[in-house]
mmCIF file of C-alpha atoms in Angstrom:
data_model
loop_
_atom_site.group_PDB
_atom_site.id
_atom_site.type_symbol
_atom_site.label_atom_id
_atom_site.label_comp_id
_atom_site.label_asym_id
_atom_site.label_seq_id
_atom_site.Cartn_x
_atom_site.Cartn_y
_atom_site.Cartn_z
ATOM 1 C CA MET A 1 -13.107 -14.551 -41.572
ATOM 2 C CA ALA A 2 -12.195 -14.696 -45.415
ATOM 3 C CA ASP A 3 -16.308 -14.276 -45.851
ATOM 4 C CA ASN A 4 -16.058 -10.746 -44.359
ATOM 5 C CA LYS A 5 -13.446 -9.769 -46.884
ATOM 6 C CA ARG A 6 -14.545 -10.557 -49.515
ATOM 7 C CA ARG A 7 -15.732 -7.988 -52.450
ATOM 8 C CA ASP A 8 -19.989 -7.705 -53.181
ATOM 9 C CA ASP A 9 -21.645 -9.025 -55.828
ATOM 10 C CA ASP A 10 -22.248 -5.595 -57.052
ATOM 11 C CA GLY A 11 -18.775 -4.060 -58.180
ATOM 12 C CA ASP A 12 -18.567 -1.896 -55.214
ATOM 13 C CA ASP A 13 -14.446 -2.614 -54.563
ATOM 14 C CA ARG A 14 -14.913 -1.279 -50.876
ATOM 15 C CA LEU A 15 -15.094 -4.237 -47.968
ATOM 16 C CA ASP A 16 -17.574 -5.728 -46.016
ATOM 17 C CA ASP A 17 -15.374 -5.885 -42.842
ATOM 18 C CA GLU A 18 -14.314 -1.905 -44.230
ATOM 19 C CA ILE A 19 -16.414 1.130 -41.955
ATOM 20 C CA VAL A 20 -16.223 4.266 -44.918
ATOM 21 C CA ASP A 21 -17.997 7.841 -43.410
ATOM 22 C CA ASP A 22 -19.733 8.547 -46.376
ATOM 23 C CA VAL A 23 -21.117 11.985 -44.996
ATOM 24 C CA ALA A 24 -19.677 15.045 -45.668
ATOM 25 C CA ASP A 25 -18.352 16.980 -42.453
ATOM 26 C CA ASP A 26 -19.773 20.773 -43.634
ATOM 27 C CA ASP A 27 -21.420 21.619 -40.324
ATOM 28 C CA ALA A 28 -21.419 25.175 -39.574
ATOM 29 C CA SER A 29 -20.480 24.370 -36.389
ATOM 30 C CA GLY A 30 -17.216 23.237 -36.786
ATOM 31 C CA ALA A 31 -16.147 26.064 -38.670
ATOM 32 C CA ASP A 32 -16.320 28.544 -35.610
ATOM 33 C CA GLU A 33 -13.382 26.698 -33.840
ATOM 34 C CA PRO A 34 -10.366 27.547 -35.789
ATOM 35 C CA VAL A 35 -8.181 24.289 -36.376
ATOM 36 C CA SER A 36 -4.731 23.476 -35.153
ATOM 37 C CA ARG A 37 -2.285 21.592 -37.442
ATOM 38 C CA GLY A 38 -0.133 19.880 -34.145
ATOM 39 C CA GLY A 39 2.471 22.621 -34.448
ATOM 40 C CA THR A 40 4.790 25.343 -31.943
ATOM 41 C CA ALA A 41 4.069 28.126 -30.849
ATOM 42 C CA THR A 42 6.257 31.151 -31.612
ATOM 43 C CA ARG A 43 8.219 31.815 -28.786
ATOM 44 C CA SER A 44 6.976 35.617 -28.584
ATOM 45 C CA ARG A 45 3.315 35.019 -28.933
ATOM 46 C CA ALA A 46 4.002 32.812 -25.900
ATOM 47 C CA ARG A 47 6.206 36.097 -24.310
ATOM 48 C CA ALA A 48 3.246 38.726 -25.266
ATOM 49 C CA GLU A 49 0.475 36.474 -23.900
ATOM 50 C CA SER A 50 2.500 35.494 -20.224
ATOM 51 C CA ALA A 51 3.331 39.013 -19.773
ATOM 52 C CA ASP A 52 -0.070 39.723 -19.753
ATOM 53 C CA SER A 53 -1.102 37.753 -16.884
ATOM 54 C CA ARG A 54 2.070 37.689 -15.212
ATOM 55 C CA PRO A 55 1.462 38.535 -10.892
ATOM 56 C CA THR A 56 4.135 41.284 -10.250
ATOM 57 C CA THR A 57 4.130 40.723 -6.517
ATOM 58 C CA ARG A 58 5.944 37.765 -4.528
ATOM 59 C CA SER A 59 2.948 37.103 -2.361
ATOM 60 C CA GLU A 60 0.777 37.023 -5.795
ATOM 61 C CA THR A 61 3.031 34.254 -7.448
ATOM 62 C CA GLY A 62 1.671 31.987 -4.525
ATOM 63 C CA ARG A 63 4.391 30.783 -2.891
ATOM 64 C CA VAL A 64 4.151 28.275 -0.243
ATOM 65 C CA GLY A 65 6.793 27.921 2.782
ATOM 66 C CA VAL A 66 7.693 25.303 3.703
ATOM 67 C CA PHE A 67 5.808 24.307 6.358
ATOM 68 C CA GLY A 68 3.096 25.761 4.658
ATOM 69 C CA ARG A 69 3.146 22.573 1.356
ATOM 70 C CA VAL A 70 3.393 20.218 4.386
ATOM 71 C CA ALA A 71 0.555 21.499 5.865
ATOM 72 C CA ARG A 72 -1.747 21.546 2.737
ATOM 73 C CA PHE A 73 -0.180 17.811 1.858
ATOM 74 C CA PHE A 74 -1.894 16.298 4.785
ATOM 75 C CA ARG A 75 -4.962 18.016 4.614
ATOM 76 C CA GLU A 76 -4.950 17.015 1.277
ATOM 77 C CA VAL A 77 -3.889 13.325 2.613
ATOM 78 C CA VAL A 78 -6.973 13.838 4.975
ATOM 79 C CA ALA A 79 -9.181 14.927 2.471
ATOM 80 C CA GLU A 80 -8.480 11.839 -0.003
ATOM 81 C CA LEU A 81 -8.218 8.957 2.770
ATOM 82 C CA ARG A 82 -12.655 10.710 3.299
ATOM 83 C CA LYS A 83 -13.194 9.623 0.170
ATOM 84 C CA VAL A 84 -12.119 6.012 1.166
ATOM 85 C CA ILE A 85 -14.862 3.717 1.123
ATOM 86 C CA TRP A 86 -14.036 1.610 4.084
ATOM 87 C CA PRO A 87 -14.430 -2.501 4.738
ATOM 88 C CA THR A 88 -17.362 -3.168 6.871
ATOM 89 C CA ARG A 89 -15.610 -6.120 9.632
ATOM 90 C CA LYS A 90 -17.164 -8.782 8.038
ATOM 91 C CA GLU A 91 -15.052 -7.801 4.364
ATOM 92 C CA LEU A 92 -12.047 -6.809 6.329
ATOM 93 C CA LEU A 93 -12.047 -10.641 8.001
ATOM 94 C CA THR A 94 -13.121 -12.027 4.950
ATOM 95 C CA TYR A 95 -10.593 -10.310 3.698
ATOM 96 C CA THR A 96 -7.717 -11.330 6.156
ATOM 97 C CA ALA A 97 -8.867 -14.648 5.970
ATOM 98 C CA VAL A 98 -8.569 -14.589 1.849
ATOM 99 C CA VAL A 99 -4.960 -13.362 2.117
ATOM 100 C CA VAL A 100 -3.792 -15.921 5.481
ATOM 101 C CA ALA A 101 -4.883 -18.664 3.783
ATOM 102 C CA PHE A 102 -3.440 -17.566 0.146
ATOM 103 C CA VAL A 103 0.135 -16.926 2.032
ATOM 104 C CA ALA A 104 0.098 -19.807 3.532
ATOM 105 C CA VAL A 105 -1.031 -22.534 -0.010
ATOM 106 C CA MET A 106 2.626 -20.468 -1.444
ATOM 107 C CA LEU A 107 4.329 -21.541 1.601
ATOM 108 C CA THR A 108 3.754 -25.039 1.635
ATOM 109 C CA ILE A 109 4.553 -24.949 -2.091
ATOM 110 C CA VAL A 110 7.800 -23.101 -1.959
ATOM 111 C CA GLY A 111 8.594 -25.446 1.575
ATOM 112 C CA VAL A 112 7.748 -28.946 -0.648
ATOM 113 C CA LEU A 113 10.158 -27.602 -3.508
ATOM 114 C CA ASP A 114 12.564 -26.882 -1.882
ATOM 115 C CA PHE A 115 12.284 -29.998 0.577
ATOM 116 C CA GLY A 116 12.681 -31.853 -2.947
ATOM 117 C CA PHE A 117 15.602 -29.839 -4.569
ATOM 118 C CA ALA A 118 17.877 -30.372 -1.281
ATOM 119 C CA LYS A 119 16.677 -33.693 -1.685
ATOM 120 C CA VAL A 120 16.923 -34.026 -5.575
ATOM 121 C CA VAL A 121 21.018 -32.006 -5.287
ATOM 122 C CA LEU A 122 22.217 -34.004 -2.547
ATOM 123 C CA PHE A 123 20.929 -37.313 -4.346
ATOM 124 C CA VAL A 124 22.765 -35.641 -7.457
ATOM 125 C CA PHE A 125 26.484 -34.222 -5.601
ATOM 126 C CA GLY A 126 26.481 -36.605 -2.563
ATOM 127 C CA ASN A 127 25.551 -36.626 1.036
ATOM 128 C CA SER A 128 29.200 -34.387 2.623
ATOM 129 C CA ASP A 129 28.767 -36.081 5.762
#
């Protein structure tokens, strides 16, 4: 690890594990794209752009009633369920057996610990018979 951080013998001050990009980025393809500085757009510009593309009537806004939204939800649920890769019967039985075995092991562990702690508590505090 220390060898990776040593400087080169030829006097170069760069570290061995440092990644350096020596090629200048002078592509002509990047000149066409505007450079974003991470600022926010002004409100007047946003309003001007949104006013041109805003639909004017209610039917164009895409608003749907409650029943339409519920129906669309169920259609989308059915469409997603069709994409599911359902397990085969053998896989289903295998997964079920694994889950039942895991639950049985955990039940045994918790039961043994509960029994042990109950005996310890009764030993420490005495039996109130």
